[in-house]
C-alpha atoms as a PDB file:
ATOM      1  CA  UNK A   1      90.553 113.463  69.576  1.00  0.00           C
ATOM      2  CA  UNK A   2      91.351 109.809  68.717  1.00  0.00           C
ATOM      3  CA  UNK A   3      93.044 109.092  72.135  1.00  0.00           C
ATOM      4  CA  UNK A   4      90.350 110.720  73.739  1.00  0.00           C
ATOM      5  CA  UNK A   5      87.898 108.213  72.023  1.00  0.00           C
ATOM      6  CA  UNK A   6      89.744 105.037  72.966  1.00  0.00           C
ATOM      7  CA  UNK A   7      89.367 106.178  76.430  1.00  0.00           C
ATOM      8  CA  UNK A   8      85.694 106.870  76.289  1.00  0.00           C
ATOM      9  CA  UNK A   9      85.239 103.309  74.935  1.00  0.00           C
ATOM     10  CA  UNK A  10      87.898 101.592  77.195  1.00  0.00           C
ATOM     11  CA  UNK A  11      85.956 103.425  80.402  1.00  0.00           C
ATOM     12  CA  UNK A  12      82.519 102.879  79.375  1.00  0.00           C
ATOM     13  CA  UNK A  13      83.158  99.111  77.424  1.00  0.00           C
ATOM     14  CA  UNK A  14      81.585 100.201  74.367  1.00  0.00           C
ATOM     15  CA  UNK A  15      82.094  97.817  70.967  1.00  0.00           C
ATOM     16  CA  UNK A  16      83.117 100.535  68.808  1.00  0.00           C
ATOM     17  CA  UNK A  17      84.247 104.412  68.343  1.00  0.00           C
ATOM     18  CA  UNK A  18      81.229 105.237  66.239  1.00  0.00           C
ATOM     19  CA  UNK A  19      78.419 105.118  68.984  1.00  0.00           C
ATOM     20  CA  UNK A  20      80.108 107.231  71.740  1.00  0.00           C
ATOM     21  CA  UNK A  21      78.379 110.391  71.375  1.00  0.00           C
ATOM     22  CA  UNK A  22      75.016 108.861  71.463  1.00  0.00           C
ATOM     23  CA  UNK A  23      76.667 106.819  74.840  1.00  0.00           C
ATOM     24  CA  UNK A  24      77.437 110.329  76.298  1.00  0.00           C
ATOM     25  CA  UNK A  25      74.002 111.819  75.683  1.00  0.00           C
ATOM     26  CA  UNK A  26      72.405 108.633  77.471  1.00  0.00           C
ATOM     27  CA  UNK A  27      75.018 109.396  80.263  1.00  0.00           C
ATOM     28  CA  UNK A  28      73.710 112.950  80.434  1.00  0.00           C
ATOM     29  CA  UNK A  29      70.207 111.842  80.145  1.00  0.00           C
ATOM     30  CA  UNK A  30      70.526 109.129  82.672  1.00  0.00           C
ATOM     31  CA  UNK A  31      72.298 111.345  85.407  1.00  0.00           C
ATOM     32  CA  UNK A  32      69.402 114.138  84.823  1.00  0.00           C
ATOM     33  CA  UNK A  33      66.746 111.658  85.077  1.00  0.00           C
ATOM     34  CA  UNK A  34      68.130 109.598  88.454  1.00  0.00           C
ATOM     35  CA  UNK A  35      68.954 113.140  90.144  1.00  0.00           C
ATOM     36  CA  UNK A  36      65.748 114.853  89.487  1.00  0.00           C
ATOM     37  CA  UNK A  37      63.384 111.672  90.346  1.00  0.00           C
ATOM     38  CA  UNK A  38      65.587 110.931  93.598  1.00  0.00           C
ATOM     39  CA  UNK A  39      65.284 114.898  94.655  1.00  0.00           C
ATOM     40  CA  UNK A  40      61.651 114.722  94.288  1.00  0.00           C
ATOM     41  CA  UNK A  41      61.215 112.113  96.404  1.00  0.00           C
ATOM     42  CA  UNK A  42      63.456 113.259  98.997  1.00  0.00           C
ATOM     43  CA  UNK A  43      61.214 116.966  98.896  1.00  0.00           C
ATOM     44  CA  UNK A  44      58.008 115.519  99.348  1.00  0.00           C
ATOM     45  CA  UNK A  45      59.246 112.692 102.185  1.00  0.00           C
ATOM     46  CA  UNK A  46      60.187 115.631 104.141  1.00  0.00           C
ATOM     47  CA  UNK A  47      58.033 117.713 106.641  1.00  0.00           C
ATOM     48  CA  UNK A  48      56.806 120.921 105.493  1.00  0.00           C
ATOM     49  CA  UNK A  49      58.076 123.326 107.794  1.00  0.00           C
ATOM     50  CA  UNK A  50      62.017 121.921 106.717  1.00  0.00           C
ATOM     51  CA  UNK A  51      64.412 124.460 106.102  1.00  0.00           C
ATOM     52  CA  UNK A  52      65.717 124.784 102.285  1.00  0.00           C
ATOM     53  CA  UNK A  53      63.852 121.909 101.526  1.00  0.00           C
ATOM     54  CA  UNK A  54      64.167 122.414  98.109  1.00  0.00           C
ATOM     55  CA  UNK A  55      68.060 123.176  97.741  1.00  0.00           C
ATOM     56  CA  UNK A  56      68.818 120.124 100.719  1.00  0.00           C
ATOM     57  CA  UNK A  57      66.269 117.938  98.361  1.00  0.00           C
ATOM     58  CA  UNK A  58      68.749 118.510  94.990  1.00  0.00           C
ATOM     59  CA  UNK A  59      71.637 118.554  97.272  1.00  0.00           C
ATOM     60  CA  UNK A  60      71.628 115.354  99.073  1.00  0.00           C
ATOM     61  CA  UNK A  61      70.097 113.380  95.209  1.00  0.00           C
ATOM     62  CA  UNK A  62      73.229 114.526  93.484  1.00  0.00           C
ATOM     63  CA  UNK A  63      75.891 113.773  96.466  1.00  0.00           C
ATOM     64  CA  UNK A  64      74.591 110.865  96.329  1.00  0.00           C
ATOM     65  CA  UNK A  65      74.275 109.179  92.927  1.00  0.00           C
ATOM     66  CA  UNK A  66      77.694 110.996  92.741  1.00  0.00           C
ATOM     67  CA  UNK A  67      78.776 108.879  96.026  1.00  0.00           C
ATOM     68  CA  UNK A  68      80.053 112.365  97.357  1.00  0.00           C
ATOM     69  CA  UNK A  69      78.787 110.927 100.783  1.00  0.00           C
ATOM     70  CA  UNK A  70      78.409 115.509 101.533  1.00  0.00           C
ATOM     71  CA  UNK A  71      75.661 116.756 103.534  1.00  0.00           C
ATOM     72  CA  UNK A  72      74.268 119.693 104.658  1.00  0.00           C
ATOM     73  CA  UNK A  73      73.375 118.965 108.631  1.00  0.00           C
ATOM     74  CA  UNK A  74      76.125 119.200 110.824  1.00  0.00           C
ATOM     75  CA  UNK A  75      75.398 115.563 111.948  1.00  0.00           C
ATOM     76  CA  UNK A  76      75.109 114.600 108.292  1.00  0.00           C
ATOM     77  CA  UNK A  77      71.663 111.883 107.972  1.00  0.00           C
ATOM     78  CA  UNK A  78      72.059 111.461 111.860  1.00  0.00           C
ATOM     79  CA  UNK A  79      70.916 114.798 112.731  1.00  0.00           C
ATOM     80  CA  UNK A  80      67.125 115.076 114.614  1.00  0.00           C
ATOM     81  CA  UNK A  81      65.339 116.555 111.960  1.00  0.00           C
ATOM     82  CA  UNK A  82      66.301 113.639 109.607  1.00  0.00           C
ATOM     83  CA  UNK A  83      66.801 111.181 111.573  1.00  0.00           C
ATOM     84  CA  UNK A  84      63.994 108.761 111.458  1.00  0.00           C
ATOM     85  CA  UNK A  85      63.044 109.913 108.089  1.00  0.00           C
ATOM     86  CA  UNK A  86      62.901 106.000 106.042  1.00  0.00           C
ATOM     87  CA  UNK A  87      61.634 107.807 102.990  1.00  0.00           C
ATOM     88  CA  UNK A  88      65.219 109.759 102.817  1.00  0.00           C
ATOM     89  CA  UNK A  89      66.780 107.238 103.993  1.00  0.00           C
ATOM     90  CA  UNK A  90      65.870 104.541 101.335  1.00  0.00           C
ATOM     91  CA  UNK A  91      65.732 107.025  98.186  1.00  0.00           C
ATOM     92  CA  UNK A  92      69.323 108.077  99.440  1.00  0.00           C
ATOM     93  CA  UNK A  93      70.617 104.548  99.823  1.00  0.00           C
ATOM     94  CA  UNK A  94      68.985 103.735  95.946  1.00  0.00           C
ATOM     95  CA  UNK A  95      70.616 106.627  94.663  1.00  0.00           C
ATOM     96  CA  UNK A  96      74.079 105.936  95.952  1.00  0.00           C
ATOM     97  CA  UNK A  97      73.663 101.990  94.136  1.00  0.00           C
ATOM     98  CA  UNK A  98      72.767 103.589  90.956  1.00  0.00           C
ATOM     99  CA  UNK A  99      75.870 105.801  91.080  1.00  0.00           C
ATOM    100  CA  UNK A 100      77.794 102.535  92.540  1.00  0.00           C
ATOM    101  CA  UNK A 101      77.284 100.551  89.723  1.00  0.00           C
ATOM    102  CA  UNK A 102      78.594 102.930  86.816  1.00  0.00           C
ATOM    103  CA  UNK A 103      77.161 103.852  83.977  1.00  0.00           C
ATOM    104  CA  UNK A 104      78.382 100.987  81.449  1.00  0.00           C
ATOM    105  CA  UNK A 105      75.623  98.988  83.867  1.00  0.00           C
ATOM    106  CA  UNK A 106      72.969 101.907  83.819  1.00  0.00           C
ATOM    107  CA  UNK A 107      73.370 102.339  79.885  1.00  0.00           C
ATOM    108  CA  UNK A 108      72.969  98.527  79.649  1.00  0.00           C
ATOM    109  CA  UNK A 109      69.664  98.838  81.563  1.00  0.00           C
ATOM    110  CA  UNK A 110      68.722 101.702  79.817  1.00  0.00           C
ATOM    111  CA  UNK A 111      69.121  99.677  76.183  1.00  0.00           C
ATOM    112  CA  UNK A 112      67.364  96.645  78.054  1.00  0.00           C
ATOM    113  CA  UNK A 113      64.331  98.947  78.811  1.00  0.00           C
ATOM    114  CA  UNK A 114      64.279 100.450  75.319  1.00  0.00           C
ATOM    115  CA  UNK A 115      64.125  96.551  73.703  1.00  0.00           C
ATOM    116  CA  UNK A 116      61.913  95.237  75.976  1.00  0.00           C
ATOM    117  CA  UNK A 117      59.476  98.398  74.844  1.00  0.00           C
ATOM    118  CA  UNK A 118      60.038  97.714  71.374  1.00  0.00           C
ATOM    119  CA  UNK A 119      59.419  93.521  71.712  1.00  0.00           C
ATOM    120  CA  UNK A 120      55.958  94.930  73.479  1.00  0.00           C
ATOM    121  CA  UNK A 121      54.955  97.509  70.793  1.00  0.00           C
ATOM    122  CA  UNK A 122      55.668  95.218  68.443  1.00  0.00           C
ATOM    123  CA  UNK A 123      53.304  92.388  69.709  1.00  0.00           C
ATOM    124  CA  UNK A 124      50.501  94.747  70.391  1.00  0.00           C
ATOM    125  CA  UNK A 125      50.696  96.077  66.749  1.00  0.00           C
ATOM    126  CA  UNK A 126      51.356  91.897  66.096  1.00  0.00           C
ATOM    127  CA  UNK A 127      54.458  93.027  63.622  1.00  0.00           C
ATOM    128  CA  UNK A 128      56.415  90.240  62.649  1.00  0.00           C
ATOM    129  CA  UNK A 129      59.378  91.934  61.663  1.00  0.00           C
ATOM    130  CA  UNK A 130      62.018  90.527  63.908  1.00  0.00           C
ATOM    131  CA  UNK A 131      63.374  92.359  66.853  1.00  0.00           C
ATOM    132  CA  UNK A 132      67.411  92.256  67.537  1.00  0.00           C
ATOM    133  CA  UNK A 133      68.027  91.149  70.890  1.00  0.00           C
ATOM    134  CA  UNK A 134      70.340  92.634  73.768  1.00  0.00           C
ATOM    135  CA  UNK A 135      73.568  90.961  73.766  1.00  0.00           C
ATOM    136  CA  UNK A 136      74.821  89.629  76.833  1.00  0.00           C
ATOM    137  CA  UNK A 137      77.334  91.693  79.073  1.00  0.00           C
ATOM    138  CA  UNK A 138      79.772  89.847  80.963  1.00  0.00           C
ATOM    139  CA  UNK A 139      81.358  92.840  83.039  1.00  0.00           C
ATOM    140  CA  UNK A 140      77.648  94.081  83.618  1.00  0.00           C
ATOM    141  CA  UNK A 141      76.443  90.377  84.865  1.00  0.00           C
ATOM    142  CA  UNK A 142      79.604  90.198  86.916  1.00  0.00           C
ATOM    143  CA  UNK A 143      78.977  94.495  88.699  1.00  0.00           C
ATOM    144  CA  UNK A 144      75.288  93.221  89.290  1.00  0.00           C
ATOM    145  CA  UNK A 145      76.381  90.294  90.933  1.00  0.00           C
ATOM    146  CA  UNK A 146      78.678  91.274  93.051  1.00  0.00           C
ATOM    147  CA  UNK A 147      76.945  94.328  93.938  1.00  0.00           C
ATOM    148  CA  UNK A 148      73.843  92.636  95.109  1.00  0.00           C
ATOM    149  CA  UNK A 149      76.611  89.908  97.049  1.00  0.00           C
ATOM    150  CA  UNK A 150      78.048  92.929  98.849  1.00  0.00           C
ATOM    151  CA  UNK A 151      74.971  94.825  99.976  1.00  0.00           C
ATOM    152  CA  UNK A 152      73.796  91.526 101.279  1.00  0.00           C
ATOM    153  CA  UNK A 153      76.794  90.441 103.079  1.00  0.00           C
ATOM    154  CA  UNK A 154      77.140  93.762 104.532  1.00  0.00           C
ATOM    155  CA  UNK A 155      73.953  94.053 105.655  1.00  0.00           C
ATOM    156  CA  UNK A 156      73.777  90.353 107.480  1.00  0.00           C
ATOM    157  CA  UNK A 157      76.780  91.027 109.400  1.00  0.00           C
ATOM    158  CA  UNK A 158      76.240  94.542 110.164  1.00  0.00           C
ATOM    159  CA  UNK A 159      73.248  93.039 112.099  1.00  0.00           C
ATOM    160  CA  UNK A 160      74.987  90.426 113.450  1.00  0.00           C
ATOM    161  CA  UNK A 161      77.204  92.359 115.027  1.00  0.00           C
ATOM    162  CA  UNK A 162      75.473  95.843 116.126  1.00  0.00           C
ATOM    163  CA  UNK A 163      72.542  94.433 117.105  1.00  0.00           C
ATOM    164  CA  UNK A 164      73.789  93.436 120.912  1.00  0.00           C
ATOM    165  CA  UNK A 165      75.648  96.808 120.541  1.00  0.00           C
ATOM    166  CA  UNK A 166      74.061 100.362 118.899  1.00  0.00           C
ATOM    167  CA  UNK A 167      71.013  99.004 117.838  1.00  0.00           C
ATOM    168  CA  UNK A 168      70.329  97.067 121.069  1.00  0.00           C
ATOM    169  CA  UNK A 169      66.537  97.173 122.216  1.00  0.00           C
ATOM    170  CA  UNK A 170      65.537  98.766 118.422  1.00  0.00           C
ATOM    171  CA  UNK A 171      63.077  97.606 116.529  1.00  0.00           C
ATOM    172  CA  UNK A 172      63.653  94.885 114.250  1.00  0.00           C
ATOM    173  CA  UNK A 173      62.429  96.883 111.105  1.00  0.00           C
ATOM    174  CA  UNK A 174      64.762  99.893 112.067  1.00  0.00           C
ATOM    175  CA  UNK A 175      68.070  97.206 112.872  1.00  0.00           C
ATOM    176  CA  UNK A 176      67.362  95.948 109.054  1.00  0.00           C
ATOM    177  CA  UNK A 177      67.467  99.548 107.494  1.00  0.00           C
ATOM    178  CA  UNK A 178      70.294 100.554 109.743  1.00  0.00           C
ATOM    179  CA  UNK A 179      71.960  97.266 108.580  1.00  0.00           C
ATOM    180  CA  UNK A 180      71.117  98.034 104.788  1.00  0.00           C
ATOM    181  CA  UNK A 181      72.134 101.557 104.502  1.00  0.00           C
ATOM    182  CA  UNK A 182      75.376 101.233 106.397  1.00  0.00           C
ATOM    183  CA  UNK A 183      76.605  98.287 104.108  1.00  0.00           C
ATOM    184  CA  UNK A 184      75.492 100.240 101.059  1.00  0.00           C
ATOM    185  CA  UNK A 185      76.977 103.734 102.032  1.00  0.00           C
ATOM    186  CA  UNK A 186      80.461 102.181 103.675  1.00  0.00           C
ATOM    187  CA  UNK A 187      81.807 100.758  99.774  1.00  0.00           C
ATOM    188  CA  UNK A 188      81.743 104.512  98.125  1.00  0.00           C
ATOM    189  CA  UNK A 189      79.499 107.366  99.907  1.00  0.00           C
ATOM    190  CA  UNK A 190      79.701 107.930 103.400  1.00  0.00           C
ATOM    191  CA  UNK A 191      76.754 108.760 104.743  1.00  0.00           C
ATOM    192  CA  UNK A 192      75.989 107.931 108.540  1.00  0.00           C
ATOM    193  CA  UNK A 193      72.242 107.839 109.577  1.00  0.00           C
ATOM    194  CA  UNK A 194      73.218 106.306 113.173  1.00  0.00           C
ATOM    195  CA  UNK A 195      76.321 107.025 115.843  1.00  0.00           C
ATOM    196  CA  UNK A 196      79.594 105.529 114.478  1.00  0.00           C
ATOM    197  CA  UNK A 197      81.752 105.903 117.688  1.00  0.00           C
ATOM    198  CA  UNK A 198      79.258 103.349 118.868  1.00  0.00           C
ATOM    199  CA  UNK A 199      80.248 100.827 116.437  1.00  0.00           C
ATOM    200  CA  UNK A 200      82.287  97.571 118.056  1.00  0.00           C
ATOM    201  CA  UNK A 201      85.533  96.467 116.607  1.00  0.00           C
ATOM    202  CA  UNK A 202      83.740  94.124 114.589  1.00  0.00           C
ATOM    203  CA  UNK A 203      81.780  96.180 112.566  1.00  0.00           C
ATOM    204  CA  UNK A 204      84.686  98.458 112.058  1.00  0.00           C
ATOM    205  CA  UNK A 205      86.872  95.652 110.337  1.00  0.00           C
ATOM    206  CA  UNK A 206      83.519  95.195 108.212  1.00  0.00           C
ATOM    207  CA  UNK A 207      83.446  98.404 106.944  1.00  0.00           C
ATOM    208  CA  UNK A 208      87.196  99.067 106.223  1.00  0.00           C
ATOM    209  CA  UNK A 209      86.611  95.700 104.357  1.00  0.00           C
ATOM    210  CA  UNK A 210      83.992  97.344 102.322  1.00  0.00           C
ATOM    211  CA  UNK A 211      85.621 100.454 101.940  1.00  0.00           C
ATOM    212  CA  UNK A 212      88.746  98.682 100.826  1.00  0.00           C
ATOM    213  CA  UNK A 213      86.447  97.153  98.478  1.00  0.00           C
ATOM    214  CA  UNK A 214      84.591  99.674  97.164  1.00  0.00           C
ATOM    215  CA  UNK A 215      82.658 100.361  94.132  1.00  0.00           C
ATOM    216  CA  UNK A 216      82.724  98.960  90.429  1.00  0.00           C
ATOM    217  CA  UNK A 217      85.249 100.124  87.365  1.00  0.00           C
ATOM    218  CA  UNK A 218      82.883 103.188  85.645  1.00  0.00           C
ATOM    219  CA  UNK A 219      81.179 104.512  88.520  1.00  0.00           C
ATOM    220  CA  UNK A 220      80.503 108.054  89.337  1.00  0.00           C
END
């Protein structure tokens, strides 16, 4: 319906009414894509002898581009048999951004990609025809920024303050991911890959700031 439309272009910022079913079938195309790359990663980071490595693989991708934050182990990314696992870690913490940041922003990116293919096509096959370029988004400059601010700031004082606490005498490499995937998970998902009754007050006012915060207008 018409009302139906408006909201489709209100929620995803598009310019007009006319374009929205192509915008859906990027959505669609987008969401496949980032699932089924992030599930194949976390399969083959995995040991071989895992149990349902195939169903916790597609699981655990599309709980967390969704920022669902649901997992399969009782002890959720904590548990032994996944606990020191970077590969999952890092796809996991990836996939959770990319479902963060909405899809007006991953649609924007997509287009980006698509132009900057056709500028390079075009000078290989040294066509002068001229190529229209991407306008500028102001609500996707502004996600990207603050996005990037957040995970940043998270991370920096998550390792200010936990390192003296859970993450005392851990390697500096491991403090850094700990850091990075507990200020990227606290804004929307939910996933733990360390002890949280072990967090200080500190860090607990951190993350309810986060939380509070959350993530940007369109996400999943």
């Amino acid at each position: 319906s018409y009302r139906n439309k408006l909201l489709l272009k209100d929620i995803f910022s598009s310019e007009s009414l006319n374009n929205l079913f192509k915008l859906l079938t990027k959505i669609f195309f987008i969401t496949f894509i980032t699932e089924i790359a992030g599930a194949s990663v976390i399969y083959y980071s995995l040991d071989r002898y895992f149990q349902d490595k195939l169903f916790f693989s597609f699981f655990h991708a599309i709980s967390a581009f969704c920022n669902a934050g649901f997992s399969t182990l009782t002890e959720g990314l904590f548990s032994p048999e996944i606990r020191y696992n970077q590969a999952v870690h890092i796809s996991v913490a990836l996939l959770v951004i990319l479902g963060g940041i909405g899809f007006p922003v991953l649609t924007g990116f997509y287009s980006f990609c698509k132009h900057l293919i056709i500028v390079v096509v075009n000078k290989i096959k040294r066509n002068r025809l001229p190529v229209k370029p991407e306008k500028k988004n102001l609500p996707t400059s502004i996600v990207l920024f603050m996005t990037v601010f957040l995970i940043l700031s998270g991370t920096i004082f998550y390792y200010l303050f936990e390192s003296p606490n859970s993450m005392a005498g851990v390697e500096n490499a491991r403090k850094i991911m700990t850091s990075f995937f507990g200020s990227v998970c606290a804004r929307t998902a939910g996933f733990n890959m360390v002890d949280i009754s072990l967090w200080s007050y500190p860090t607990v006012f951190l993350m309810m700031i986060l939380m509070w915060i959350g993530a940007s207008p369109g996400s999943t």
